[in-house]
Tab-separated table of C-alpha atoms and ligand atoms in Angstrom:
chain	number	residue	atom	x	y	z
A	1	MET	CA	98.987	142.596	168.101
A	2	ARG	CA	96.353	144.667	169.793
A	3	ASP	CA	96.376	146.803	172.842
A	4	ILE	CA	93.808	146.378	175.554
A	5	ILE	CA	90.598	148.146	174.687
A	6	THR	CA	88.238	149.553	177.238
A	7	SER	CA	84.742	149.308	176.017
A	8	ALA	CA	82.145	146.989	177.327
A	9	ALA	CA	79.725	148.407	174.789
A	10	ILE	CA	81.651	146.726	172.023
A	11	LEU	CA	80.515	143.336	173.252
A	12	GLY	CA	78.125	141.807	170.793
A	13	SER	CA	77.816	144.861	168.596
A	14	VAL	CA	80.889	145.752	166.601
A	15	LEU	CA	82.133	142.220	166.599
A	16	LEU	CA	81.449	139.990	163.695
A	17	GLY	CA	79.016	137.897	165.629
A	18	ALA	CA	80.058	134.873	163.675
A	19	THR	CA	80.228	131.504	165.289
A	20	ALA	CA	83.712	130.198	165.544
A	21	CYS	CA	83.891	127.815	162.689
A	22	SER	CA	85.359	124.455	163.192
A	23	SER	CA	88.083	124.344	160.676
A	24	THR	CA	89.810	125.996	157.848
A	25	SER	CA	89.753	124.259	154.562
A	26	GLY	CA	93.470	124.133	153.890
A	27	GLY	CA	95.375	121.086	152.842
A	28	SER	CA	97.953	119.305	154.873
A	29	ALA	CA	100.927	121.355	153.814
A	30	SER	CA	103.164	122.363	156.654
A	31	THR	CA	102.611	125.936	157.747
A	32	MET	CA	105.828	126.090	159.661
A	33	GLU	CA	109.169	126.483	158.156
A	34	GLU	CA	112.015	125.192	160.150
A	35	ALA	CA	114.044	128.197	159.240
A	36	GLY	CA	117.584	127.262	158.552
A	37	VAL	CA	120.704	128.925	157.376
A	38	GLY	CA	119.929	131.389	154.603
A	39	ASP	CA	116.204	131.436	155.297
A	40	VAL	CA	114.515	134.235	153.413
A	41	PRO	CA	112.784	136.558	155.871
A	42	GLY	CA	109.068	136.442	155.296
A	43	SER	CA	106.188	138.465	156.593
A	44	LEU	CA	106.161	136.758	159.959
A	45	VAL	CA	109.756	137.395	160.816
A	46	ASN	CA	109.238	140.018	163.426
A	47	ALA	CA	105.653	139.448	164.364
A	48	ALA	CA	104.147	137.599	167.270
A	49	ASP	CA	100.438	137.006	167.694
A	50	VAL	CA	99.530	136.633	164.026
A	51	PRO	CA	97.614	133.771	162.399
A	52	ILE	CA	99.290	130.707	160.933
A	53	ASP	CA	100.368	130.986	157.335
A	54	GLY	CA	98.030	129.910	154.606
A	55	VAL	CA	94.640	130.724	156.123
A	56	ASP	CA	91.948	132.420	154.093
A	57	LYS	CA	90.549	135.914	154.539
A	58	ASP	CA	87.508	134.816	156.537
A	59	THR	CA	89.763	133.043	158.973
A	60	VAL	CA	91.881	136.153	159.376
A	61	HIS	CA	88.692	138.097	160.183
A	62	LEU	CA	87.631	135.575	162.785
A	63	PHE	CA	91.146	135.511	164.182
A	64	ASP	CA	91.064	139.297	164.603
A	65	ASP	CA	87.634	139.022	166.195
A	66	GLY	CA	88.985	136.566	168.781
A	67	ASP	CA	92.046	138.739	169.313
A	68	LEU	CA	89.736	141.679	170.028
A	69	LEU	CA	87.752	139.710	172.605
A	70	PHE	CA	90.999	138.504	174.155
A	71	ASN	CA	91.999	142.108	174.732
A	72	LEU	CA	88.597	143.385	175.746
A	73	GLN	CA	88.419	144.751	179.265
A	74	LEU	CA	85.274	143.501	180.921
A	75	ARG	CA	83.413	145.554	183.484
A	76	GLU	CA	80.707	145.079	186.077
A	77	PRO	CA	77.797	145.191	183.596
A	78	ASP	CA	79.498	142.343	181.698
A	79	GLY	CA	79.559	140.218	184.835
A	80	LEU	CA	83.012	141.000	186.182
A	81	GLY	CA	83.526	139.639	189.692
A	82	PRO	CA	82.520	139.305	192.436
A	83	LEU	CA	86.280	138.736	192.720
A	84	PHE	CA	88.796	138.995	189.917
A	85	VAL	CA	92.500	139.309	189.270
A	86	ARG	CA	92.571	141.328	186.031
A	87	THR	CA	89.881	142.474	183.618
A	88	ALA	CA	91.185	141.223	180.237
A	89	CYS	CA	93.030	138.136	179.031
A	90	GLY	CA	95.492	140.402	177.266
A	91	ALA	CA	96.494	142.039	180.556
A	92	CYS	CA	98.409	138.877	181.427
A	93	HIS	CA	99.273	137.732	177.893
A	94	LYS	CA	100.253	140.984	176.204
A	95	GLU	CA	100.579	140.440	172.469
A	96	GLY	CA	100.564	136.740	173.163
A	97	SER	CA	103.740	136.915	175.245
A	98	ARG	CA	104.466	136.539	178.960
A	99	GLY	CA	102.805	138.928	181.408
A	100	PRO	CA	102.948	141.654	182.488
A	101	GLY	CA	99.850	140.645	184.489
A	102	LEU	CA	100.307	137.751	186.870
A	103	VAL	CA	98.569	135.484	189.316
A	104	GLN	CA	99.754	134.867	192.840
A	105	LYS	CA	99.235	131.464	194.380
A	106	MET	CA	99.468	130.389	197.992
A	107	SER	CA	100.055	126.996	199.498
A	108	VAL	CA	100.590	125.563	202.964
A	109	VAL	CA	104.055	124.001	202.939
A	110	GLY	CA	106.089	121.776	205.221
A	111	SER	CA	109.287	122.571	207.093
A	112	ASP	CA	111.449	122.465	203.950
A	113	GLY	CA	109.537	125.500	202.736
A	114	PHE	CA	108.326	124.028	199.465
A	115	THR	CA	106.655	120.628	199.903
A	116	ALA	CA	102.893	121.060	199.960
A	117	ALA	CA	101.337	120.020	203.275
A	118	ALA	CA	98.529	117.474	203.233
A	119	ASP	CA	96.262	119.834	205.131
A	120	GLN	CA	95.468	122.921	203.061
A	121	SER	CA	92.257	123.687	204.924
A	122	LYS	CA	93.373	127.059	206.225
A	123	LEU	CA	93.149	128.303	202.650
A	124	ALA	CA	89.375	128.089	202.759
A	125	PHE	CA	88.874	129.831	199.413
A	126	GLY	CA	91.550	128.026	197.463
A	127	HIS	CA	95.057	128.798	196.329
A	128	THR	CA	94.579	131.839	194.148
A	129	ILE	CA	94.920	135.335	195.534
A	130	ARG	CA	92.092	137.493	194.152
A	131	LEU	CA	92.279	141.127	195.154
A	132	GLY	CA	89.942	142.709	192.607
A	133	LEU	CA	86.496	143.539	194.025
A	134	ALA	CA	83.343	144.120	191.972
A	135	ALA	CA	79.577	143.787	192.247
A	136	GLY	CA	79.411	144.500	195.951
A	137	ALA	CA	82.225	142.215	197.059
A	138	LYS	CA	84.011	143.575	200.108
A	139	THR	CA	86.496	140.879	201.037
A	140	PRO	CA	89.332	139.828	198.725
A	141	ILE	CA	91.043	136.469	198.902
A	142	SER	CA	94.461	137.305	200.229
A	143	ALA	CA	97.253	135.442	201.963
A	144	PRO	CA	96.927	134.975	205.713
A	145	SER	CA	99.245	137.595	207.168
A	146	GLY	CA	102.383	136.629	209.028
A	147	ASP	CA	101.924	132.902	208.469
A	148	ALA	CA	105.326	131.448	207.597
A	149	THR	CA	103.794	128.101	206.611
A	150	VAL	CA	102.032	129.693	203.652
A	151	LYS	CA	104.266	129.997	200.607
A	152	ILE	CA	103.319	132.660	198.077
A	153	SER	CA	104.362	132.083	194.491
A	154	THR	CA	103.971	133.987	191.277
A	155	ARG	CA	102.869	132.863	187.842
A	156	LEU	CA	103.131	135.305	185.022
A	157	GLY	CA	100.660	134.721	182.238
A	158	PRO	CA	102.712	132.446	179.954
A	159	PRO	CA	102.950	133.188	176.257
A	160	VAL	CA	100.032	131.779	174.260
A	161	LEU	CA	101.904	131.656	170.941
A	162	GLY	CA	101.650	128.394	169.037
A	163	ARG	CA	99.375	126.722	171.613
A	164	GLY	CA	97.096	125.377	168.874
A	165	PHE	CA	99.969	123.198	167.719
A	166	MET	CA	100.304	121.887	171.265
A	167	GLU	CA	96.620	121.036	171.344
A	168	ALA	CA	96.970	119.290	167.990
A	169	VAL	CA	99.773	116.935	169.047
A	170	ALA	CA	98.632	113.325	169.114
A	171	ASP	CA	98.256	111.660	172.524
A	172	SER	CA	100.244	108.696	171.227
A	173	GLU	CA	103.160	111.002	170.448
A	174	ILE	CA	103.283	112.360	174.005
A	175	LEU	CA	103.104	108.833	175.414
A	176	ARG	CA	105.872	107.720	173.057
A	177	VAL	CA	108.182	110.452	174.325
A	178	GLU	CA	107.254	109.660	177.931
A	179	ALA	CA	108.146	105.993	177.363
A	180	GLU	CA	111.444	106.931	175.702
A	181	GLN	CA	112.375	109.073	178.675
A	182	LYS	CA	111.522	106.273	181.072
A	183	ALA	CA	114.241	104.209	179.451
A	184	ARG	CA	116.883	106.905	179.962
A	185	THR	CA	119.531	106.530	182.635
A	186	ASP	CA	120.579	110.174	182.949
A	187	GLY	CA	117.804	111.320	185.264
A	188	ILE	CA	115.541	112.869	182.634
A	189	HIS	CA	112.166	111.202	183.038
A	190	GLY	CA	109.142	113.402	182.488
A	191	HIS	CA	105.613	112.230	183.112
A	192	VAL	CA	102.189	113.034	181.813
A	193	ASN	CA	99.752	114.914	184.018
A	194	ARG	CA	96.497	112.976	183.739
A	195	VAL	CA	93.659	115.387	184.335
A	196	VAL	CA	89.908	115.484	184.772
A	197	TYR	CA	87.838	117.695	182.478
A	198	GLY	CA	86.605	120.550	184.650
A	199	SER	CA	84.133	122.276	182.345
A	200	GLU	CA	80.628	121.438	181.257
A	201	ALA	CA	80.566	120.073	177.715
A	202	ASN	CA	81.041	122.623	174.928
A	203	VAL	CA	78.000	122.533	172.639
A	204	ASP	CA	80.383	122.943	169.723
A	205	THR	CA	81.899	119.473	169.566
A	206	SER	CA	83.935	120.043	166.426
A	207	PHE	CA	87.173	119.925	168.405
A	208	PHE	CA	86.358	117.835	171.470
A	209	ALA	CA	83.304	116.166	172.928
A	210	TYR	CA	84.540	115.980	176.504
A	211	LYS	CA	82.140	116.466	179.354
A	212	LYS	CA	82.624	117.390	182.971
A	213	GLY	CA	84.306	114.626	184.945
A	214	ASP	CA	85.866	112.852	181.951
A	215	ALA	CA	89.063	111.525	183.434
A	216	ASN	CA	92.492	110.433	182.312
A	217	LEU	CA	92.980	113.164	179.722
A	218	ILE	CA	96.515	114.301	178.954
A	219	GLY	CA	97.083	117.725	180.493
A	220	ARG	CA	98.840	120.130	178.163
A	221	PHE	CA	98.174	123.681	179.309
A	222	GLY	CA	99.136	125.662	182.372
A	223	VAL	CA	102.577	125.675	183.938
A	224	LYS	CA	101.789	122.302	185.503
A	225	ALA	CA	99.874	120.937	182.487
A	226	ARG	CA	96.590	120.884	184.371
A	227	VAL	CA	94.179	121.490	181.453
A	228	ALA	CA	93.674	119.367	178.330
A	229	THR	CA	92.066	121.711	175.796
A	230	LEU	CA	92.153	125.375	174.846
A	231	ASP	CA	88.399	125.979	175.113
A	232	ASP	CA	88.499	124.547	178.639
A	233	PHE	CA	91.330	126.952	179.414
A	234	VAL	CA	89.355	129.943	178.140
A	235	ALA	CA	86.408	129.053	180.382
A	236	ASP	CA	88.715	128.345	183.320
A	237	ALA	CA	90.525	131.665	182.892
A	238	TYR	CA	87.307	133.642	182.670
A	239	GLN	CA	86.004	132.068	185.842
A	240	GLY	CA	89.229	132.083	187.837
A	241	ASP	CA	91.008	135.229	186.702
A	242	MET	CA	88.053	137.472	185.878
A	243	GLY	CA	85.003	136.220	187.762
A	244	ILE	CA	83.187	135.764	184.456
A	245	THR	CA	80.892	132.770	184.104
A	246	THR	CA	80.195	130.939	180.843
A	247	PRO	CA	78.091	127.888	179.992
A	248	MET	CA	81.215	125.767	180.436
A	249	ARG	CA	81.938	127.209	183.892
A	250	PRO	CA	78.541	128.510	184.983
A	251	VAL	CA	79.172	129.020	188.698
A	252	GLU	CA	81.081	131.816	190.457
A	253	LEU	CA	83.948	130.529	192.591
A	254	PRO	CA	83.504	130.534	196.389
A	255	ASN	CA	84.471	133.821	198.014
A	256	PRO	CA	84.598	135.175	201.562
A	257	ASP	CA	81.426	137.284	201.182
A	258	GLY	CA	79.472	134.248	200.017
A	259	LEU	CA	78.377	136.000	196.821
A	260	THR	CA	77.058	133.681	194.138
A	261	ASP	CA	76.457	136.222	191.393
A	262	ASP	CA	77.489	139.663	190.183
A	263	LYS	CA	75.921	142.694	188.514
A	264	LYS	CA	74.923	140.618	185.504
A	265	PRO	CA	72.425	137.998	186.644
A	266	GLY	CA	73.083	134.423	185.600
A	267	ILE	CA	75.715	133.280	183.161
A	268	ASP	CA	77.790	136.214	181.996
A	269	LEU	CA	78.950	135.276	178.495
A	270	GLU	CA	77.586	132.989	175.828
A	271	ILE	CA	79.417	129.906	174.639
A	272	ASP	CA	80.024	131.635	171.345
A	273	HIS	CA	82.299	134.065	173.133
A	274	VAL	CA	84.420	131.225	174.530
A	275	ASN	CA	84.653	129.590	171.133
A	276	ARG	CA	85.626	132.803	169.372
A	277	ILE	CA	88.576	133.199	171.711
A	278	ALA	CA	89.461	129.524	171.294
A	279	PHE	CA	89.320	130.082	167.517
A	280	TYR	CA	91.972	132.776	167.887
A	281	LEU	CA	94.166	130.860	170.339
A	282	ARG	CA	94.199	127.756	168.157
A	283	ARG	CA	95.500	129.628	165.136
A	284	ILE	CA	98.240	131.809	166.594
A	285	ALA	CA	101.406	131.160	164.617
A	286	ILE	CA	104.727	130.037	165.909
A	287	PRO	CA	106.817	133.062	164.933
A	288	ARG	CA	109.119	132.156	162.104
A	289	ARG	CA	112.564	131.260	163.266
A	290	VAL	CA	115.397	132.924	161.519
A	291	GLY	CA	119.066	132.153	161.697
A	292	LEU	CA	118.958	128.686	163.203
A	293	THR	CA	122.244	126.984	162.451
A	294	ASP	CA	123.109	123.312	162.122
A	295	ARG	CA	125.686	123.870	164.817
A	296	GLY	CA	122.993	125.229	167.127
A	297	VAL	CA	120.814	122.199	166.424
A	298	ALA	CA	123.692	119.877	167.249
A	299	LEU	CA	124.621	121.701	170.458
A	300	PHE	CA	120.994	121.782	171.591
A	301	ALA	CA	120.943	118.009	171.255
A	302	ALA	CA	124.412	117.442	172.706
A	303	ALA	CA	123.548	119.422	175.841
A	304	LYS	CA	120.369	117.319	176.110
A	305	CYS	CA	118.121	120.360	175.936
A	306	SER	CA	116.235	118.491	173.225
A	307	ALA	CA	115.416	115.635	175.601
A	308	CYS	CA	112.729	117.824	177.205
A	309	HIS	CA	112.426	120.668	174.709
A	310	VAL	CA	111.593	118.153	171.956
A	311	PRO	CA	112.073	120.106	168.700
A	312	THR	CA	109.042	118.664	166.903
A	313	MET	CA	106.030	116.577	167.874
A	314	LYS	CA	103.658	114.938	165.389
A	315	THR	CA	100.118	116.287	165.323
A	316	ARG	CA	96.928	114.235	164.972
A	317	ALA	CA	95.877	113.416	161.433
A	318	ASP	CA	92.305	114.360	162.346
A	319	TYR	CA	92.942	117.688	164.091
A	320	PRO	CA	90.103	119.854	162.767
A	321	ILE	CA	92.383	122.595	161.453
A	322	GLY	CA	93.704	120.965	158.295
A	323	LEU	CA	96.825	123.114	158.108
A	324	MET	CA	97.876	121.899	161.525
A	325	ALA	CA	96.977	118.245	161.102
A	326	ASN	CA	99.548	115.537	160.504
A	327	ILE	CA	102.605	117.764	160.649
A	328	ASP	CA	105.757	117.874	162.726
A	329	ALA	CA	104.905	120.818	164.965
A	330	PRO	CA	108.077	122.634	166.056
A	331	ILE	CA	106.969	123.318	169.634
A	332	TYR	CA	110.180	122.549	171.542
A	333	THR	CA	108.361	120.906	174.421
A	334	ASP	CA	107.395	117.349	175.349
A	335	MET	CA	104.426	118.644	177.367
A	336	LEU	CA	105.595	116.415	180.208
A	337	LEU	CA	106.158	117.374	183.827
A	338	HIS	CA	109.728	117.412	185.078
A	339	ASP	CA	111.086	117.779	188.575
A	340	MET	CA	113.002	121.043	188.296
A	341	GLY	CA	114.427	121.054	191.819
A	342	PRO	CA	113.762	122.997	195.025
A	343	GLU	CA	114.816	126.419	193.736
A	344	LEU	CA	111.927	126.550	191.263
A	345	ALA	CA	109.430	124.709	193.490
A	346	ASP	CA	106.301	126.735	194.176
A	347	GLY	CA	104.580	124.689	196.863
A	348	MET	CA	101.672	124.005	194.526
A	349	THR	CA	100.406	120.609	193.482
A	350	ASP	CA	98.063	119.817	190.640
A	351	GLY	CA	97.073	116.246	189.846
A	352	ALA	CA	100.303	114.367	189.216
A	353	ALA	CA	102.331	117.594	189.422
A	354	GLY	CA	104.223	118.137	192.644
A	355	SER	CA	105.701	121.323	194.032
A	356	SER	CA	108.860	121.215	191.906
A	357	ASP	CA	107.238	119.741	188.791
A	358	PHE	CA	106.714	121.931	185.755
A	359	ARG	CA	105.708	121.274	182.175
A	360	THR	CA	108.644	121.810	179.839
A	361	ALA	CA	108.260	125.393	178.690
A	362	PRO	CA	107.667	125.502	174.927
A	363	LEU	CA	110.524	127.472	173.369
A	364	ILE	CA	108.419	129.569	171.026
A	365	GLY	CA	108.877	133.219	170.134
A	366	LEU	CA	111.686	133.636	172.651
A	367	ARG	CA	112.898	136.766	170.919
A	368	PHE	CA	109.690	138.439	172.053
A	369	ALA	CA	110.220	137.383	175.673
A	370	LYS	CA	111.119	139.994	178.251
A	371	THR	CA	111.163	137.568	181.168
A	372	TYR	CA	111.722	133.832	181.490
A	373	MET	CA	110.514	130.929	183.652
A	374	HIS	CA	107.024	130.507	185.107
A	375	ASP	CA	107.450	133.345	187.573
A	376	GLY	CA	109.442	135.614	185.292
A	377	ARG	CA	112.327	135.456	187.742
A	378	VAL	CA	115.012	136.309	185.196
A	379	THR	CA	115.296	138.670	182.274
A	380	ASP	CA	118.323	137.054	180.712
A	381	LEU	CA	118.308	133.875	178.661
A	382	VAL	CA	121.525	132.480	180.125
A	383	GLU	CA	120.169	132.999	183.619
A	384	ALA	CA	117.047	131.117	182.575
A	385	ILE	CA	119.163	128.149	181.532
A	386	LEU	CA	121.213	128.341	184.736
A	387	ALA	CA	117.983	128.341	186.782
A	388	HIS	CA	117.262	124.749	185.669
A	389	GLY	CA	117.729	122.195	188.436
A	390	GLY	CA	116.442	118.744	189.347
A	391	GLU	CA	116.097	116.449	186.352
A	392	ALA	CA	117.835	118.985	184.134
A	393	LYS	CA	121.083	118.745	186.099
A	394	VAL	CA	122.801	116.570	183.492
A	395	SER	CA	121.883	119.087	180.833
A	396	LEU	CA	123.062	122.008	182.906
A	397	ASP	CA	126.388	120.286	183.513
A	398	ALA	CA	126.768	119.826	179.757
A	399	PHE	CA	125.873	123.477	179.185
A	400	ARG	CA	128.432	124.633	181.736
A	401	ALA	CA	131.126	122.504	180.133
A	402	LEU	CA	130.746	124.083	176.677
A	403	SER	CA	133.608	126.083	175.214
A	404	SER	CA	132.802	129.758	175.066
A	405	ALA	CA	132.262	129.601	171.298
A	406	ASP	CA	129.844	126.686	171.661
A	407	HIS	CA	128.136	128.402	174.591
A	408	ASP	CA	127.531	131.475	172.458
A	409	ALA	CA	126.304	129.419	169.509
A	410	LEU	CA	123.827	127.520	171.685
A	411	VAL	CA	122.522	130.675	173.334
A	412	ALA	CA	122.095	132.349	169.936
A	413	PHE	CA	120.179	129.301	168.716
A	414	VAL	CA	117.815	129.298	171.694
A	415	GLN	CA	117.330	133.048	171.400
A	416	ALA	CA	116.185	132.557	167.819
A	417	LEU	CA	113.514	130.015	168.762
B	501	HEC	C1	95.535	137.663	185.948
B	501	HEC	C2	96.320	137.211	184.819
B	501	HEC	C3	95.633	136.362	183.778
B	501	HEC	C4	94.484	136.622	183.088
B	501	HEC	C5	93.522	137.788	183.252
B	501	HEC	C6	94.339	135.555	182.129
B	501	HEC	N1	95.391	134.679	182.232
B	501	HEC	FE1	95.739	133.086	181.048
B	501	HEC	N2	97.230	132.507	182.266
B	501	HEC	C7	97.664	133.200	183.376
B	501	HEC	C8	98.541	132.354	184.141
B	501	HEC	C9	99.221	132.750	185.453
B	501	HEC	C10	98.633	131.122	183.475
B	501	HEC	C11	99.323	129.856	183.926
B	501	HEC	C12	98.222	129.199	184.729
B	501	HEC	C13	98.483	127.866	185.276
B	501	HEC	O1	99.575	127.368	185.188
B	501	HEC	O2	97.537	127.275	185.803
B	501	HEC	C14	97.798	131.269	182.274
B	501	HEC	C15	97.693	130.296	181.281
B	501	HEC	C16	96.934	130.445	180.134
B	501	HEC	C17	96.939	129.529	179.017
B	501	HEC	C18	97.812	128.293	178.881
B	501	HEC	C19	99.148	128.662	178.290
B	501	HEC	C20	100.139	127.535	178.345
B	501	HEC	O3	101.324	127.735	178.041
B	501	HEC	O4	99.788	126.425	178.729
B	501	HEC	C21	96.020	129.984	178.132
B	501	HEC	C22	95.673	129.367	176.800
B	501	HEC	C23	95.451	131.182	178.689
B	501	HEC	N3	96.049	131.438	179.902
B	501	HEC	C24	94.432	131.935	178.109
B	501	HEC	C25	93.779	132.956	178.771
B	501	HEC	C26	92.532	133.534	178.311
B	501	HEC	C27	91.773	133.121	177.083
B	501	HEC	C28	92.193	134.514	179.210
B	501	HEC	C29	90.956	135.376	179.242
B	501	HEC	C30	89.690	134.680	179.247
B	501	HEC	C31	93.247	134.546	180.208
B	501	HEC	N4	94.169	133.587	179.906
B	501	HEC	C32	93.289	135.435	181.244
B	501	HEC	C33	97.319	134.487	183.709
B	501	HEC	C34	96.181	135.118	183.251
B	502	HEC	C1	114.561	117.984	182.352
B	502	HEC	C2	113.896	118.750	181.300
B	502	HEC	C3	114.607	119.975	180.762
B	502	HEC	C4	115.865	120.052	180.205
B	502	HEC	C5	116.883	118.942	180.022
B	502	HEC	C6	116.025	121.426	179.795
B	502	HEC	N1	114.907	122.155	180.100
B	502	HEC	FE1	114.616	124.095	179.706
B	502	HEC	N2	112.896	124.050	180.781
B	502	HEC	C7	112.336	122.933	181.343
B	502	HEC	C8	111.189	123.318	182.121
B	502	HEC	C9	110.281	122.371	182.909
B	502	HEC	C10	111.086	124.706	182.028
B	502	HEC	C11	110.036	125.614	182.719
B	502	HEC	C12	110.528	125.984	184.103
B	502	HEC	C13	109.743	127.127	184.738
B	502	HEC	O1	108.908	127.722	184.078
B	502	HEC	O2	109.986	127.426	185.903
B	502	HEC	C14	112.159	125.135	181.152
B	502	HEC	C15	112.388	126.464	180.763
B	502	HEC	C16	113.353	126.852	179.859
B	502	HEC	C17	113.503	128.184	179.339
B	502	HEC	C18	112.611	129.370	179.697
B	502	HEC	C19	111.487	129.481	178.703
B	502	HEC	C20	110.488	130.533	179.052
B	502	HEC	O3	109.529	130.709	178.274
B	502	HEC	O4	110.611	131.173	180.093
B	502	HEC	C21	114.558	128.174	178.484
B	502	HEC	C22	115.074	129.339	177.677
B	502	HEC	C23	115.077	126.839	178.470
B	502	HEC	N3	114.306	126.050	179.305
B	502	HEC	C24	116.165	126.427	177.726
B	502	HEC	C25	116.808	125.219	177.923
B	502	HEC	C26	118.105	124.886	177.366
B	502	HEC	C27	118.918	125.782	176.472
B	502	HEC	C28	118.396	123.629	177.810
B	502	HEC	C29	119.672	122.848	177.583
B	502	HEC	C30	120.890	123.465	178.088
B	502	HEC	C31	117.275	123.166	178.606
B	502	HEC	N4	116.350	124.163	178.662
B	502	HEC	C32	117.177	121.929	179.196
B	502	HEC	C33	112.784	121.646	181.187
B	502	HEC	C34	114.037	121.290	180.697
C-alpha cells in the first residue's frame, strides 16, 4: 500500500529493528473466505497488499516494517551495484501487483527463434540485462547488438499477493496434482520444476533449514518456478535485480568491469533485513473475492481452466504461520510448469523449464491487474485467455465454444479472482 520512499538514512533507524518472528500465534481457522453469492463486503474488499485476516497488532507492525523495506530505494552507500536493474523491490511489484518495473532477459536461440541453443557462451555475463551503473561500474550488461540469434524477452515483476499461501502448500499436494494430470488424456500435463537451493543457509531456520546445494526441492516462485522459498527469493532479487549482497547471497554477480564489490565494503545488508521482507511477503493476503457465482465456478471447471488454475491447494499442517497451516488455500494455481506454446516462449530455460514452459499464473487479485501474462503483453483479460497456447489448447477451444452469456459469466468470474 506504500509508495516508494527515497531515503537510505531510514535504514536501521526508523524501522522497528525487530527480528522477523517465526510465527503468529493464531489458530487454524481459515483466513480466506471463498466469497460466494451474497458475500458481505469486508475491510479487504478493495485492498491489495494488506496482511492476512486475523493477525495481531504486533504482526501488523512487522508487516508494515517489511512493506517499508520492500519499497525502500537503496543507494550507493547501502551497497547498490555495481550493476543493478532497479533500486527498490516495489519498483517492479507496485502495491504487490505486476510491474511497472521489469527485467529483460536474453538467450541464444535456434533457427525457430525460440528454442534455447545449447551453446550460450556468447552471453558471458548471463541472461539478465543490467543497465544500472553504480559504484564505479562503467559497462552495463546489455544485449549484443544486431545479433539475430539472441532473443530478448521481458518479465514484468509478477504480483506478490498471496505468495505465502503458495509457500505453505504441502509438497505432497503438488505431487498429487502432478500425478493426476499425468493420467489425463487431453494434453494437460504439468510438471514440477525440481530446483537446487541457491542461497547460503538462513540462520533463522524457523521456516526452512535448507542450505546451498540442497537439491530436488519443488520450485514454486518465479515465472518458471525456479525458486523454492520466499526468503531465497528475497536474497536472489537483491543480488540479481539490485546488486545488493546479503549473508544468503554474499557475492556480487560477475560483471564486465570485473568489480567484486561496491561503495559499501563487504556484505551489504544483514540477514535480519532479508527476513523482515520475507515476514511481509509471507503474510500478504489474497484479496477477498466478491461476487463469485456458482455458474462461474462451473464454467471455470467445464472449460478446464481449473485443471491448471487449481482453485484450492492444501497447505502443510506444520507451516509456521498457524493461520495459514492446514487450510485449503485458494491460490488458483497448481505451481506446475506447462508448455504454453511458441507464441509465449521466451527462449529461456531454467532447470526442467523449457522455453515455452511457464508456471501456471496464480489468479489472485486480478481486479488490481493492469497487465496480464509474464511479459505484460495484454491489458485485457479476454486477450490474456486467448493468448494461451500449447497444453491449454483444449481449454481455449472450450472457451471459444461458449455461448456469449456463458463467455461473459466466465470472464466476470475470472475478473473477480
Ligand atoms: C527490476 C525489477 C524487479 C525488482 C527490483 C525486484 N523484482 Fe521481484 N520479480 C521481478 C521479476 C521479473 C520476477 C519474475 C522472475 C523470474 O521469473 O525469475 C520477480 C519475481 C519475484 C517473486 C516471485 C513471485 C512469483 O509469483 O513467483 C518475489 C517473491 C519477488 N520477486 C520479490 C522481490 C523482492 C523481495 C525484491 C526486492 C529485494 C524484488 N522482488 C525486486 C522483478 C523485480
Ligand atoms: C495448461 C494449463 C492452463 C490452462 C488449462 C489454463 N491456463 Fe491460464 N495460465 C496458464 C499459465 C502457465 C499462465 C501464465 C502464462 C504467462 O505468464 O505467460 C496462465 C495465465 C493466465 C492468466 C493471466 C494471469 C496473470 O496474472 O497475468 C489468466 C487470466 C488465465 N490464465 C486464465 C485462464 C482461464 C480463464 C482459463 C480457462 C479458459 C485458463 N487460464 C486455462 C496455464 C493454464
